[in-house]
Short mmCIF file of C-alpha atoms in Angstrom, two decimals:
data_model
loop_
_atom_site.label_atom_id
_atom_site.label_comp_id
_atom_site.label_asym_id
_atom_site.label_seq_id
_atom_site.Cartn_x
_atom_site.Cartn_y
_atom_site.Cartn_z
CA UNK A 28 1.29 24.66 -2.03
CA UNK A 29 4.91 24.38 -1.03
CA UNK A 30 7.33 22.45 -3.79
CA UNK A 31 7.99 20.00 -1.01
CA UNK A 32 3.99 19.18 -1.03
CA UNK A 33 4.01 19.17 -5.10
CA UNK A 34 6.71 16.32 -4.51
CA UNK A 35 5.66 14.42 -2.09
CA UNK A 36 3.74 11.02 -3.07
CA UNK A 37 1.73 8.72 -0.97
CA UNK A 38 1.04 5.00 -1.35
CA UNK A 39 -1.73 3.41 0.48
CA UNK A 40 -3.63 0.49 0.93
CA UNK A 41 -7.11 0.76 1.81
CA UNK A 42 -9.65 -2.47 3.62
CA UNK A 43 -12.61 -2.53 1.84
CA UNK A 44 -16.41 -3.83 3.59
CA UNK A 45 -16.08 -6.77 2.19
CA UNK A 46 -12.28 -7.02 3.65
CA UNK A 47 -10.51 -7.00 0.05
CA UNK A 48 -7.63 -4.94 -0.69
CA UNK A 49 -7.11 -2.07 -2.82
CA UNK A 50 -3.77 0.03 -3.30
CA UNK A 51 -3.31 3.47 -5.07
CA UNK A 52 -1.01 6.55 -4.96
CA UNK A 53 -1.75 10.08 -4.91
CA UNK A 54 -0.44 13.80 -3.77
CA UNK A 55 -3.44 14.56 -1.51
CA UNK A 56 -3.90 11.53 1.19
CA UNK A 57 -7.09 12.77 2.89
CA UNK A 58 -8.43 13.96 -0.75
CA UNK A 59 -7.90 11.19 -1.70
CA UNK A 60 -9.41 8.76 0.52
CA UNK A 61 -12.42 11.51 1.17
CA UNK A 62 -13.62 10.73 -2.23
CA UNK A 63 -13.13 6.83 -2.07
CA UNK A 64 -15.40 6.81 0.85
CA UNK A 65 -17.72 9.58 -0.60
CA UNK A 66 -18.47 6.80 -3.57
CA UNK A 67 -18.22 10.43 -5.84
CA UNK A 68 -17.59 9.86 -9.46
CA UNK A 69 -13.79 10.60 -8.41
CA UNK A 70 -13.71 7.29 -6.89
CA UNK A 71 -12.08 4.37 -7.93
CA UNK A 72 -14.68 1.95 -9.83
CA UNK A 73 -13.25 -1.15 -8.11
CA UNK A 74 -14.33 0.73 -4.82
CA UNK A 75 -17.74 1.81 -5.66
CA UNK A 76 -19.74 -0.12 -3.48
CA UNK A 77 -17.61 -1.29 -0.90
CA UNK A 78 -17.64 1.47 1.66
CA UNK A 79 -16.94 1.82 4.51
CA UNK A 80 -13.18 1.90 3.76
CA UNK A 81 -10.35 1.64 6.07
CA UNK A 82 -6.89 3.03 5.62
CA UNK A 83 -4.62 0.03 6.66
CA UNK A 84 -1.11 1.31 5.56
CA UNK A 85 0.64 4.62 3.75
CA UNK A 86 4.00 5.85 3.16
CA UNK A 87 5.68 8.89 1.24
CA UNK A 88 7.52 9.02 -1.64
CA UNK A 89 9.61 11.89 -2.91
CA UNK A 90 8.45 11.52 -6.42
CA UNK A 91 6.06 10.10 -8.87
CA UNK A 92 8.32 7.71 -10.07
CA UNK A 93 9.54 6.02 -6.59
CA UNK A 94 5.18 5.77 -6.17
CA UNK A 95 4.52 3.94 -9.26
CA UNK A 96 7.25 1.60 -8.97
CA UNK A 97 6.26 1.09 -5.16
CA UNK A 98 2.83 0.67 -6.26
CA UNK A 99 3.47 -1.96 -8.81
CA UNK A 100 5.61 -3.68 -6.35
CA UNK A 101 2.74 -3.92 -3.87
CA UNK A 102 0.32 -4.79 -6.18
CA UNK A 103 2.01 -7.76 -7.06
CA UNK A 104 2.10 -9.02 -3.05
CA UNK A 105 -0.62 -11.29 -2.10
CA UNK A 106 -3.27 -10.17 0.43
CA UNK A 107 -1.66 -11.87 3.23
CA UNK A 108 2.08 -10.19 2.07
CA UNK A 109 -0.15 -6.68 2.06
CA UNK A 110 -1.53 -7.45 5.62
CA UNK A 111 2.40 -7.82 6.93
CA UNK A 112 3.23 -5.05 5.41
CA UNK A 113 0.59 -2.74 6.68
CA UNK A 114 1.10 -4.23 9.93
CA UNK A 115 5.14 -3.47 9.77
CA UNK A 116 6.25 -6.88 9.82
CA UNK A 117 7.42 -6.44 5.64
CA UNK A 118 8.83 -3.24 4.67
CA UNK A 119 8.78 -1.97 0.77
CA UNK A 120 12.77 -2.07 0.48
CA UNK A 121 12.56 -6.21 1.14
CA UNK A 122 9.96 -6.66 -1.55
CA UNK A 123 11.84 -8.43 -4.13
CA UNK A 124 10.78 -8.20 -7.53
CA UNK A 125 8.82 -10.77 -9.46
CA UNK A 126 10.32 -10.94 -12.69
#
């Protein structure tokens, strides 16, 4: 794996069945979301269940760091603020912090 793979994040935010919201970051995007939809002990718990999952949004980051805070940032958004931002109508950079 090229050091430009090692360092690149993804943030994504997947629709479950029962059309709630879940949002997680990882290196490996397809990975990733394989074994969300597998329901393999990989998967997140909150997910277990709720297959079939669909990937509504994703974006890269360069690091770890700019993923986490991203991801908290998102997290924090309300389902409707999620669905803008999947659909492009709210970008990450306008997301103004909570606290």
């Amino acid at each position: 794996m090229s050091e430009k793979e090692q360092d690149t994040w993804h943030l994504y935010i997947l629709r479950c069945r029962d059309e709630t919201l879940y949002t997680g970051i990882t290196t490996d995007l397809t990975r990733r979301f394989e074994e969300h939809q597998s329901n393999s002990p990989k998967c997140a718990k909150y997910l277990r269940g709720r297959q079939p999952l669909t990937m509504i949004y994703h974006t890269e980051f360069s690091n770890k760091s700019l993923a986490l805070k991203a991801e908290l940032k998102v997290k924090k958004l309300t389902a409707s603020q999620k669905k803008l931002l999947a659909s492009g109508h709210l970008v990450i950079n306008e997301i103004a912090d909570t606290h």
